[in-house]
mmCIF file of C-alpha atoms in Angstrom:
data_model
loop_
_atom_site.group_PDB
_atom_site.id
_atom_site.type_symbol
_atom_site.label_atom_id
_atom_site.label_comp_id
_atom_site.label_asym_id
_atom_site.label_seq_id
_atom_site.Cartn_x
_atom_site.Cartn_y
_atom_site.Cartn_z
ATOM 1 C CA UNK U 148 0.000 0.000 0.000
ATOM 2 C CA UNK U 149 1.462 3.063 -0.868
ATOM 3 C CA UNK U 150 0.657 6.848 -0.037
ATOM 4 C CA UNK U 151 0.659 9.818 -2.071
ATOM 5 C CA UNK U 152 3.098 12.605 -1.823
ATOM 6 C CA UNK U 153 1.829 15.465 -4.065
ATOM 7 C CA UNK U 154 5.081 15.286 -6.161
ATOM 8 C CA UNK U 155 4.688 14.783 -9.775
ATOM 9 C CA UNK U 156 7.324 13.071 -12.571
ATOM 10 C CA UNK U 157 6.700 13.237 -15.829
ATOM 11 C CA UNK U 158 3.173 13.993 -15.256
ATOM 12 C CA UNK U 159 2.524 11.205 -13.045
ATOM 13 C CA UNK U 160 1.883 11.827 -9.273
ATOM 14 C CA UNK U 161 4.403 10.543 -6.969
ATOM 15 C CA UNK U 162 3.885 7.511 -4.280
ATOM 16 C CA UNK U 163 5.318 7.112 -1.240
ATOM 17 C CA UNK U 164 5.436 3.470 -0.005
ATOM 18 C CA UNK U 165 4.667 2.673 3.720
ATOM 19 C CA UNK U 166 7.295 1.297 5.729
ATOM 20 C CA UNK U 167 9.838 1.867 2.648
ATOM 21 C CA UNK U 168 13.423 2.245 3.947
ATOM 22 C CA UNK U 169 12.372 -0.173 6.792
ATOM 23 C CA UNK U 170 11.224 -3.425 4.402
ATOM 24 C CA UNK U 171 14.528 -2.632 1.943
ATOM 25 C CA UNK U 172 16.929 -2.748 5.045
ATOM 26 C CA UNK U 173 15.802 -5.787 6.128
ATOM 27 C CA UNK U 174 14.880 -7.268 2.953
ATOM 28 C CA UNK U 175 18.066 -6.970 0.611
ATOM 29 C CA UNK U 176 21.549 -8.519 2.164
ATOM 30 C CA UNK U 177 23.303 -9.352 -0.998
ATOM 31 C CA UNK U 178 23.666 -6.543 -4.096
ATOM 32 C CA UNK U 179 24.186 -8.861 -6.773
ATOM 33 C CA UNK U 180 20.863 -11.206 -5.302
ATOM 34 C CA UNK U 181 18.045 -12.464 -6.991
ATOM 35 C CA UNK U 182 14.723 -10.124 -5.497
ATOM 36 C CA UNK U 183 10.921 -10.452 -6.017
ATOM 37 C CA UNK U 184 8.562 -7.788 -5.227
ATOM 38 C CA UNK U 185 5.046 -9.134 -5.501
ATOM 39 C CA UNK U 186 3.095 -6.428 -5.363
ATOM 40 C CA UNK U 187 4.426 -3.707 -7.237
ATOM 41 C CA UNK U 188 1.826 -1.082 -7.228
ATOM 42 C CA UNK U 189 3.503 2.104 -8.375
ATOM 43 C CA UNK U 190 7.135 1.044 -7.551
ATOM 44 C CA UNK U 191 8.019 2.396 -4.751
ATOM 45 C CA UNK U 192 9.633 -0.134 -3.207
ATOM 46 C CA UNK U 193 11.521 -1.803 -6.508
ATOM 47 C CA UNK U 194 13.050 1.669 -7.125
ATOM 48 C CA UNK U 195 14.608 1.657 -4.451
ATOM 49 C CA UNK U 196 15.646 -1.906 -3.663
ATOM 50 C CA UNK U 197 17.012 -1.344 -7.447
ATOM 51 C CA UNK U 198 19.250 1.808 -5.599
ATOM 52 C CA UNK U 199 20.417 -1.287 -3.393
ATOM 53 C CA UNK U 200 21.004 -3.809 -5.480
ATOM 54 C CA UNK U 201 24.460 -3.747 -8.051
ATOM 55 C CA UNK U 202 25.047 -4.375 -11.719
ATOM 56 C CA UNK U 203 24.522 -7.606 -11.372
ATOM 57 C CA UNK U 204 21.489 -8.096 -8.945
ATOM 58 C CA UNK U 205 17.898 -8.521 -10.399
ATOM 59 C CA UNK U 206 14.274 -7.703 -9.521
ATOM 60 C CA UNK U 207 10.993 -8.758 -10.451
ATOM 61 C CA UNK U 208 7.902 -7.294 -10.270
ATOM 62 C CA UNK U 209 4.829 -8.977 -9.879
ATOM 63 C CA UNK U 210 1.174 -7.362 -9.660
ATOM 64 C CA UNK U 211 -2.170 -8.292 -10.788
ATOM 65 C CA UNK U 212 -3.386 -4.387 -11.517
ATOM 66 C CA UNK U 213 -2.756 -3.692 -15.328
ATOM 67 C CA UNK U 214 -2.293 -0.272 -14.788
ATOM 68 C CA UNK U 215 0.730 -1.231 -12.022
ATOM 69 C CA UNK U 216 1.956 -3.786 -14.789
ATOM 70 C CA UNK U 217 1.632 -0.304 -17.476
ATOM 71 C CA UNK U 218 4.032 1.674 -14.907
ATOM 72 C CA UNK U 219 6.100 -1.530 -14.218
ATOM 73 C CA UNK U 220 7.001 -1.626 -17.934
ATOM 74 C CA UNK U 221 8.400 1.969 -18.002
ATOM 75 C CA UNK U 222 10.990 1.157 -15.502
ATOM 76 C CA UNK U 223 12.252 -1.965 -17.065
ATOM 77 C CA UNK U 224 12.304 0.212 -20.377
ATOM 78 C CA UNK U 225 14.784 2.656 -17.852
ATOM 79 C CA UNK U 226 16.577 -0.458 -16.375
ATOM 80 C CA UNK U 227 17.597 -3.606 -17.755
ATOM 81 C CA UNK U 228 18.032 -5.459 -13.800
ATOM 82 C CA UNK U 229 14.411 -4.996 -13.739
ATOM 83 C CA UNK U 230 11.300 -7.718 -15.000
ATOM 84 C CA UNK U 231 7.898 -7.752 -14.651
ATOM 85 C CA UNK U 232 5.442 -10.151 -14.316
ATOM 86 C CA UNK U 233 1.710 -9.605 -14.526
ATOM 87 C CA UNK U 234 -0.344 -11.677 -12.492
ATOM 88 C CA UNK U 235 -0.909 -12.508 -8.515
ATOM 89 C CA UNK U 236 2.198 -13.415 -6.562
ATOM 90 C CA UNK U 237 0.576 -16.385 -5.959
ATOM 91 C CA UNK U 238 2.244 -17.933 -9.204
ATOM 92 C CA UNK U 239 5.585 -16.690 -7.800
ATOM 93 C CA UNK U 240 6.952 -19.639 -8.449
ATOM 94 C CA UNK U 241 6.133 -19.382 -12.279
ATOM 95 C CA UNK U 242 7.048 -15.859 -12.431
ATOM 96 C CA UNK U 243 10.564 -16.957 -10.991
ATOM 97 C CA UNK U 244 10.923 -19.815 -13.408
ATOM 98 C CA UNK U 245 10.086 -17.665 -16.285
ATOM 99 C CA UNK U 246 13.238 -16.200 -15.542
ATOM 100 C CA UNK U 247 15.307 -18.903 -15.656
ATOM 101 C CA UNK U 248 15.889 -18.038 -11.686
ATOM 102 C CA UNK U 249 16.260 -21.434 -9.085
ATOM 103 C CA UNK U 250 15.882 -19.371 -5.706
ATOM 104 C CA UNK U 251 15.953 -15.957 -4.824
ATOM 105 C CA UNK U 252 17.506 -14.224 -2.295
ATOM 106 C CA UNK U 253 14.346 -12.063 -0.873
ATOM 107 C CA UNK U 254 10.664 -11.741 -1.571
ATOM 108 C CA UNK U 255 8.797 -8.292 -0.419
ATOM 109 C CA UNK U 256 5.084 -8.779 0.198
ATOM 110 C CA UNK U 257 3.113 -5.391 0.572
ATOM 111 C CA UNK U 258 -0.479 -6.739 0.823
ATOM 112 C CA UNK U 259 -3.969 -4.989 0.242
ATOM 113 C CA UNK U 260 -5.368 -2.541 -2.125
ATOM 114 C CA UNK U 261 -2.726 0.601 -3.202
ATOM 115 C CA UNK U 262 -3.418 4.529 -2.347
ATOM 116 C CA UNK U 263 -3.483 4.806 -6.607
ATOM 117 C CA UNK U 264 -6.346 2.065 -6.610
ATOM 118 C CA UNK U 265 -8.438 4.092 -3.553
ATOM 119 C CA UNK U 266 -7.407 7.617 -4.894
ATOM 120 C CA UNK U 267 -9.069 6.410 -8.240
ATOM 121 C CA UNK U 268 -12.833 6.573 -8.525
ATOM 122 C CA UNK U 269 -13.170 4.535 -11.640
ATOM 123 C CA UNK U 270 -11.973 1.585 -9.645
ATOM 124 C CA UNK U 271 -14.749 1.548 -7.257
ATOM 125 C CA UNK U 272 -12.584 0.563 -4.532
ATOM 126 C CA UNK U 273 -13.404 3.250 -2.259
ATOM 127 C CA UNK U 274 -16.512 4.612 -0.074
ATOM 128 C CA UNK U 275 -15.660 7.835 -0.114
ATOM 129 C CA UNK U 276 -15.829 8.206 -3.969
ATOM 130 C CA UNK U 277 -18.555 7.998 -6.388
ATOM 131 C CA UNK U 278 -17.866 5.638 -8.503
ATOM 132 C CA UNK U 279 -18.841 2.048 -10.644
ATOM 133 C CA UNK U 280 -19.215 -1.064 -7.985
ATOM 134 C CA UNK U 281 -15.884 -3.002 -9.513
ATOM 135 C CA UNK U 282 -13.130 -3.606 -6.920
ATOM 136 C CA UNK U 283 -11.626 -5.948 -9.200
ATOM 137 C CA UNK U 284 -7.629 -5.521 -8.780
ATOM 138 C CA UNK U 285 -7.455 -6.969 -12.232
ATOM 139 C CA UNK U 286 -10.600 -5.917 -14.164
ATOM 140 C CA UNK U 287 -10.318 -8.007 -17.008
ATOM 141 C CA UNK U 288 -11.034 -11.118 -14.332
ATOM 142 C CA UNK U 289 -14.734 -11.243 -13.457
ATOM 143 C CA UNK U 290 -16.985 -10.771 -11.681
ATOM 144 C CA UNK U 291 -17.109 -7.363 -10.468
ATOM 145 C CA UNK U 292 -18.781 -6.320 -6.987
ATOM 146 C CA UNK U 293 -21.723 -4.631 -8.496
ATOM 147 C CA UNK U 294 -22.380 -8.323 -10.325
ATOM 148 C CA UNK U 295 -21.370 -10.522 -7.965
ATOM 149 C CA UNK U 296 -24.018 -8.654 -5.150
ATOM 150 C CA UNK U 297 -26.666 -8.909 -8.312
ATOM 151 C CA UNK U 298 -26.652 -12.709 -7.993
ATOM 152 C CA UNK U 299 -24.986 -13.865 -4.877
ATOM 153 C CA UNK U 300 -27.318 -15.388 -2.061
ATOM 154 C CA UNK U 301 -28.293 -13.669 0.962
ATOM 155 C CA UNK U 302 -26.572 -16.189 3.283
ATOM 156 C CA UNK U 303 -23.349 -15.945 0.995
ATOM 157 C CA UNK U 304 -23.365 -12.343 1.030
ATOM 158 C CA UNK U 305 -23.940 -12.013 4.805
ATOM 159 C CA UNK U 306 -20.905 -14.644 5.243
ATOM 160 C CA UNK U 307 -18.460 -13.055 3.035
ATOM 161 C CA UNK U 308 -19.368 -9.920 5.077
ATOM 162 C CA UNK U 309 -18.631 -11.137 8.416
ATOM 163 C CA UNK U 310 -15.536 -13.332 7.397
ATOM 164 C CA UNK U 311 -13.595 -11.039 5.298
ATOM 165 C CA UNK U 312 -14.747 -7.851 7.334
ATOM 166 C CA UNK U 313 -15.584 -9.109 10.640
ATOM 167 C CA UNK U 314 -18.819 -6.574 10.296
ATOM 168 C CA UNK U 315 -21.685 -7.607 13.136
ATOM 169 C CA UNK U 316 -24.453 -6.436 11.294
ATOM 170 C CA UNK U 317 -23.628 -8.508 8.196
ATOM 171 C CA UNK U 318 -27.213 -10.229 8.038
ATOM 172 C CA UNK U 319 -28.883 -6.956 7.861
ATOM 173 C CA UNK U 320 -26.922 -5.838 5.337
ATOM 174 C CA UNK U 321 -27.145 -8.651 3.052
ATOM 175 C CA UNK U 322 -30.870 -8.796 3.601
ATOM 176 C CA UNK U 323 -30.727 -4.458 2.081
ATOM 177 C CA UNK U 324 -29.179 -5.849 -0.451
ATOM 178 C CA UNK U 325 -31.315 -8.354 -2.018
ATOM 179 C CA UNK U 326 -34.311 -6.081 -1.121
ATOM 180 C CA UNK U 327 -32.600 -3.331 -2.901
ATOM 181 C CA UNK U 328 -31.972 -5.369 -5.982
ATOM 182 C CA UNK U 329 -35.627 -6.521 -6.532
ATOM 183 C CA UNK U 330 -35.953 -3.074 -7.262
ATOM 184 C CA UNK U 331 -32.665 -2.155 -8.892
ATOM 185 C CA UNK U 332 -28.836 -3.614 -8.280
ATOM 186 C CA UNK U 333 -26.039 -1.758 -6.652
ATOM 187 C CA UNK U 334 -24.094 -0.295 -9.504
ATOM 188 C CA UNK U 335 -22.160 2.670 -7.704
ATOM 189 C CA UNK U 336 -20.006 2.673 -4.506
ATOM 190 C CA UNK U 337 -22.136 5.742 -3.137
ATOM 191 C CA UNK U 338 -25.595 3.325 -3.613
ATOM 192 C CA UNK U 339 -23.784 0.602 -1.623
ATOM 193 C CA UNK U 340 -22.518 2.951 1.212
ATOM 194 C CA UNK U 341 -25.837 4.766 1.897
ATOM 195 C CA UNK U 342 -27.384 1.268 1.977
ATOM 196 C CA UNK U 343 -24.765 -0.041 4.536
ATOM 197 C CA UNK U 344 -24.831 2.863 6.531
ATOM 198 C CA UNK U 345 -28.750 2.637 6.793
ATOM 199 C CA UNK U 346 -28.429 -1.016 8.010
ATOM 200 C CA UNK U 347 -26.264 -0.425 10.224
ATOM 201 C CA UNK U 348 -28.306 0.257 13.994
ATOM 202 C CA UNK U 349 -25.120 1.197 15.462
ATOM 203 C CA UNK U 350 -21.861 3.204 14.203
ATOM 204 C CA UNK U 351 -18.488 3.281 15.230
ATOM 205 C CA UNK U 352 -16.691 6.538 16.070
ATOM 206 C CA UNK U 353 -14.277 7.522 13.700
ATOM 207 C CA UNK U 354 -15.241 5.027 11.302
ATOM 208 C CA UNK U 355 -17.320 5.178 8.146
ATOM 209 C CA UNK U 356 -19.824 2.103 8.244
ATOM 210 C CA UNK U 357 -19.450 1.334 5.148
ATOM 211 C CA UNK U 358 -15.820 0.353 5.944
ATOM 212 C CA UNK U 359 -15.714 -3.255 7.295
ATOM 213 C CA UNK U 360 -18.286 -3.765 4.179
ATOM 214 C CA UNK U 361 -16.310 -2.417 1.182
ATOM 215 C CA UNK U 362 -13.003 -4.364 2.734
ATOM 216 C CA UNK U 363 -14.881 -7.511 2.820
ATOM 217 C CA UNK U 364 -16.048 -7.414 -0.726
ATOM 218 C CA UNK U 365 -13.065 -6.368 -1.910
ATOM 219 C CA UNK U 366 -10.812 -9.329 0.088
ATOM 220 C CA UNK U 367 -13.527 -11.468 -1.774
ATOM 221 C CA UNK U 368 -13.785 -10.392 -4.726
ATOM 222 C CA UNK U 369 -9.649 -10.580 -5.292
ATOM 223 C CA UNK U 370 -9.328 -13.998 -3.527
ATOM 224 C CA UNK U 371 -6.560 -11.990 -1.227
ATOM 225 C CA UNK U 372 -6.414 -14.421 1.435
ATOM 226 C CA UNK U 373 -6.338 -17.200 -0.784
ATOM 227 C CA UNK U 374 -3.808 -15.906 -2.168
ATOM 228 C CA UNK U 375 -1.780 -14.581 0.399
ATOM 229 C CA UNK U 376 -1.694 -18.265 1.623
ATOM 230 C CA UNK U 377 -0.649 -19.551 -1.308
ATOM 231 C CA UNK U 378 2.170 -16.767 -1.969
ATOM 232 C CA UNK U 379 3.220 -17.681 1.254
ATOM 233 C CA UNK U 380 4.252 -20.652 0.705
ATOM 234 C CA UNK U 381 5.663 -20.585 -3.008
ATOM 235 C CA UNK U 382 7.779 -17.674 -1.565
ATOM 236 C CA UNK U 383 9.321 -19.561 1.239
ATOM 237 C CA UNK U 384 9.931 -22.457 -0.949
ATOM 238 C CA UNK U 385 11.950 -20.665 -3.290
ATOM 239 C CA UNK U 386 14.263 -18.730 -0.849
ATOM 240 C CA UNK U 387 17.716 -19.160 -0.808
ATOM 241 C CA UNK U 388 20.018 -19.781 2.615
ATOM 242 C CA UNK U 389 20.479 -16.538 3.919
ATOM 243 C CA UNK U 390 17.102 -15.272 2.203
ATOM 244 C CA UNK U 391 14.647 -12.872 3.345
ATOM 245 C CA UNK U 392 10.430 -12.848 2.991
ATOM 246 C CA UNK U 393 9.376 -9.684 4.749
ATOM 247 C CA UNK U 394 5.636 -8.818 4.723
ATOM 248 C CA UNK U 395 3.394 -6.003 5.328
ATOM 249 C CA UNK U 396 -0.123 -6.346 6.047
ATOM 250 C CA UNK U 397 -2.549 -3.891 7.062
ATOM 251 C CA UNK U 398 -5.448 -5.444 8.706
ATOM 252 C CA UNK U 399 -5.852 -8.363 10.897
ATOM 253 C CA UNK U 400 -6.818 -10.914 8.630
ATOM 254 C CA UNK U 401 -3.275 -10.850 6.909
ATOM 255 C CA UNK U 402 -1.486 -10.051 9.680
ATOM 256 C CA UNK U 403 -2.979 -12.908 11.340
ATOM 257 C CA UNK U 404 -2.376 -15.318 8.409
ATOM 258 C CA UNK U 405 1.286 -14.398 8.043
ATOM 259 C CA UNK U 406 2.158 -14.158 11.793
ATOM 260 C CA UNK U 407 1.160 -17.870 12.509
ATOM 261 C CA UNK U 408 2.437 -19.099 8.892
ATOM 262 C CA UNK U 409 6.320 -17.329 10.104
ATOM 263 C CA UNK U 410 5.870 -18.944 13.875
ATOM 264 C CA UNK U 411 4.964 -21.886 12.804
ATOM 265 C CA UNK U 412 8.123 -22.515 10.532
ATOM 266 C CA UNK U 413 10.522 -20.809 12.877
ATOM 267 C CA UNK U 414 9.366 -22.848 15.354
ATOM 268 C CA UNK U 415 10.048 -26.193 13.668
ATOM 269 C CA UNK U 416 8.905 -29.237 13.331
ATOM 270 C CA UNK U 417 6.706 -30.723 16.023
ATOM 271 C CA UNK U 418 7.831 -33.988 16.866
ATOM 272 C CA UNK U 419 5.726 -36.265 19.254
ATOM 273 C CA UNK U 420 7.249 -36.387 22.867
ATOM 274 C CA UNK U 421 9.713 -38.900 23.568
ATOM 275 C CA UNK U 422 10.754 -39.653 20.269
ATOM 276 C CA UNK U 423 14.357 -39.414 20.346
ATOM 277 C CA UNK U 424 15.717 -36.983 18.103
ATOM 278 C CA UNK U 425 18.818 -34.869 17.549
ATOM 279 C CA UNK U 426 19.267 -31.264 18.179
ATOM 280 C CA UNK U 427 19.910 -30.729 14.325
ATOM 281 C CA UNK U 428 16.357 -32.323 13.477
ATOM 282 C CA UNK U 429 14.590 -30.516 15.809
ATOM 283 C CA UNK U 430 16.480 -27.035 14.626
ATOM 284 C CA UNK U 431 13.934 -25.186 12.033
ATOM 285 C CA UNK U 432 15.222 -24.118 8.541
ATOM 286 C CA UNK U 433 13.774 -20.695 9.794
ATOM 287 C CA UNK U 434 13.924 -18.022 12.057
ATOM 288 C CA UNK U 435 11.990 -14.667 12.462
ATOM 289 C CA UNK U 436 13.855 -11.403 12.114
ATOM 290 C CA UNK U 437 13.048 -9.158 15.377
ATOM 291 C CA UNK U 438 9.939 -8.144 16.360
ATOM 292 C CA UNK U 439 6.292 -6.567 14.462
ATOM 293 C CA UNK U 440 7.606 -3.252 13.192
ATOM 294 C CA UNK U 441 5.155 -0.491 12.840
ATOM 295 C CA UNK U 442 5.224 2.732 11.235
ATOM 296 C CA UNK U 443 7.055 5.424 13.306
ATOM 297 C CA UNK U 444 4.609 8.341 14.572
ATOM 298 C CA UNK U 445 6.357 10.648 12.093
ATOM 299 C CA UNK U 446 5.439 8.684 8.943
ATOM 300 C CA UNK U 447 2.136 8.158 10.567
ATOM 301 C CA UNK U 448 1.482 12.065 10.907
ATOM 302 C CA UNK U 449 2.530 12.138 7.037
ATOM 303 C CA UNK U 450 0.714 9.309 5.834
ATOM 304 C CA UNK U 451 -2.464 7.994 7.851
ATOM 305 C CA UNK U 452 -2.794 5.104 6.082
ATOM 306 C CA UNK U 453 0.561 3.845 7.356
ATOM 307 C CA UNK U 454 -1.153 3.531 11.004
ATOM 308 C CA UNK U 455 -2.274 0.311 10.468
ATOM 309 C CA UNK U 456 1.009 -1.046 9.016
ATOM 310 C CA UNK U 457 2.752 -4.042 10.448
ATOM 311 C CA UNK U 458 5.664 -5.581 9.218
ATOM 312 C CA UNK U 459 7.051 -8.689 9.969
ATOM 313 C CA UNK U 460 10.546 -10.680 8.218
ATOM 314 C CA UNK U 461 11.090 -14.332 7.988
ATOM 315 C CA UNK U 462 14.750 -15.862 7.024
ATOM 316 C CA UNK U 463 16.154 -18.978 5.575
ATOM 317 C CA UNK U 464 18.913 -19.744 7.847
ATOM 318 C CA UNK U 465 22.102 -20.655 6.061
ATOM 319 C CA UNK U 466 22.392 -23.806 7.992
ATOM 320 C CA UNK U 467 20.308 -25.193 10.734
ATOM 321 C CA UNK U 468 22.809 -25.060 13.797
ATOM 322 C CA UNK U 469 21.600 -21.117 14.955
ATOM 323 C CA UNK U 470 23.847 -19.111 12.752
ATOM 324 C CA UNK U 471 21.625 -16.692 10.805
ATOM 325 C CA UNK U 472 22.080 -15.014 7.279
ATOM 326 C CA UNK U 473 21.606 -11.774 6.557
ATOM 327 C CA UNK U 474 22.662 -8.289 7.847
#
């Protein structure tokens, strides 16, 4: 997720990412490594890892937004270290083999939707602008919000709701819904907001009600969980000794996903008591790389949406006696 600065190149505003300097110190140990940054957005993050990396160290981008893949192509036009790949990092592992790469030295992971995607009211990503119902990260991939909540069932609506946006009133909303739709569907993001924030009996302060709502749909709509797990996993599988997966997440969903997916492989594996087994085979491949980081108060009094940013790193240790990789 990225935040805008006001600055303008070439025409084109400016994006600051969240937790930028932070995720590139941690994330690139080796100049002339192998990197993947799966969600590429507007580049903040691959410009500069590209400042870190040498003449001979590489970068891909992956993203599933054609308009990030349209701004992705202008800086491999600029520099030849850079590729991009356009799809979900979820297929990490074919984007990396397209490349002809066999492990990679550090994968960035900077999950959700992008300030460019909110900030854009054709997208329909945001409650705060009137726009079409999409949501769709990729909109040539189907369906959009506005058709999915023309057909979808009551119960599935209220479910998605509540599991993907942890919203209380998500029975009362799905039931406006389909009573809205007998008469007309939800085609614009202002329809679907005044219609949440009529269901909804109670509101919370500081918080639009459409919120928990639009996030929901949106998590749906773009599989993100899905594939969150599944990028996960092909990431970790294709690090290197000494490699790096460092992830940002910006609600609890992910954050809860990707915490228990790094503790659970630092931790090992689980062998039943008794069973007599050697130091070494106990010893995980993995270890975590300090603590949660968060976004200082100063970027948070420049960029709000950083607030909810938490960051956590994973390594591949270069062998499985303690001794860690890395800076």
């Amino acid at each position: 997720m990225t935040s805008g600065t006001g600055q303008e190149k070439g025409g084109q505003a400016l994006h600051r990412s969240v937790l930028l300097d932070s995720a590139v110190d941690y994330l690139v140990n080796d100049p002339d490594g192998r990197y993947i940054d799966g969600t590429f957005g507007r580049g903040g993050h691959s410009r500069l890892i590209l400042d870190r990396l040498g003449p001979e160290g590489r970068l891909l981008g992956i993203d599933k937004d054609p308009e990030a893949i349209r701004f992705a192509g202008e800086l491999a036009a600029d520099d030849a270290r850079f590729a991009l790949f356009h799809g979900s990092f979820a297929e990490l592992e074919k984007a990396a083999s397209e490349q002809g790469w066999h492990g990679v030295n550090g994968v960035l992971l900077d999950l959700g939707v992008s300030s460019p995607q909110l900030d854009d009211a054709s997208r329909g990503f945001s409650f705060m602008r009137q726009g079409p119902l999409d949501m769709r990260m990729n909109p040539q991939q189907a369906p959009s919000a506005a058709e999915w909540l023309a057909t979808a069932g009551e119960q599935e609506i209220a479910d998605v709701i509540w599991r993907y946006g942890e919203e209380r009133f998500s029975r009362r909303i799905a039931r406006r819904v389909v009573e809205q739709r007998q008469e007309a569907p939800l085609a614009t993001t202002r329809e679907l907001a005044e219609l949440v924030a009529a269901a909804v009996p109670k509101k919370e302060k500081h918080k639009h009600p459409a919120t928990r709502t639009f996030q929901a749909i949106r998590i749906f709509i773009n599989r993100e969980l899905e594939d969150l797990e599944a990028g996960l996993e092909a990431a970790v599988n294709n690090l290197l000794p000494g490699g790096r997966l460092v992830v940002i997440s910006f609600h609890s969903l992910e954050d809860r996903i990707v915490k228990r997916f790094m503790r659970d492989l630092a931790r090992g594996p689980q062998l039943p008591r008794g069973l007599p087994v050697t130091a070494e085979q106990q010893a995980s491949e993995f270890a975590l790389v300090g603590k949660a980081i968060k976004a200082d108060t100063g970027e948070v009094s420049d960029n709000i949406r950083s607030r909810s940013a938490v960051m956590r790193v994973l390594e591949r240790r270069k062998d499985r006696s303690g001794s860690k990789g890395g800076v």
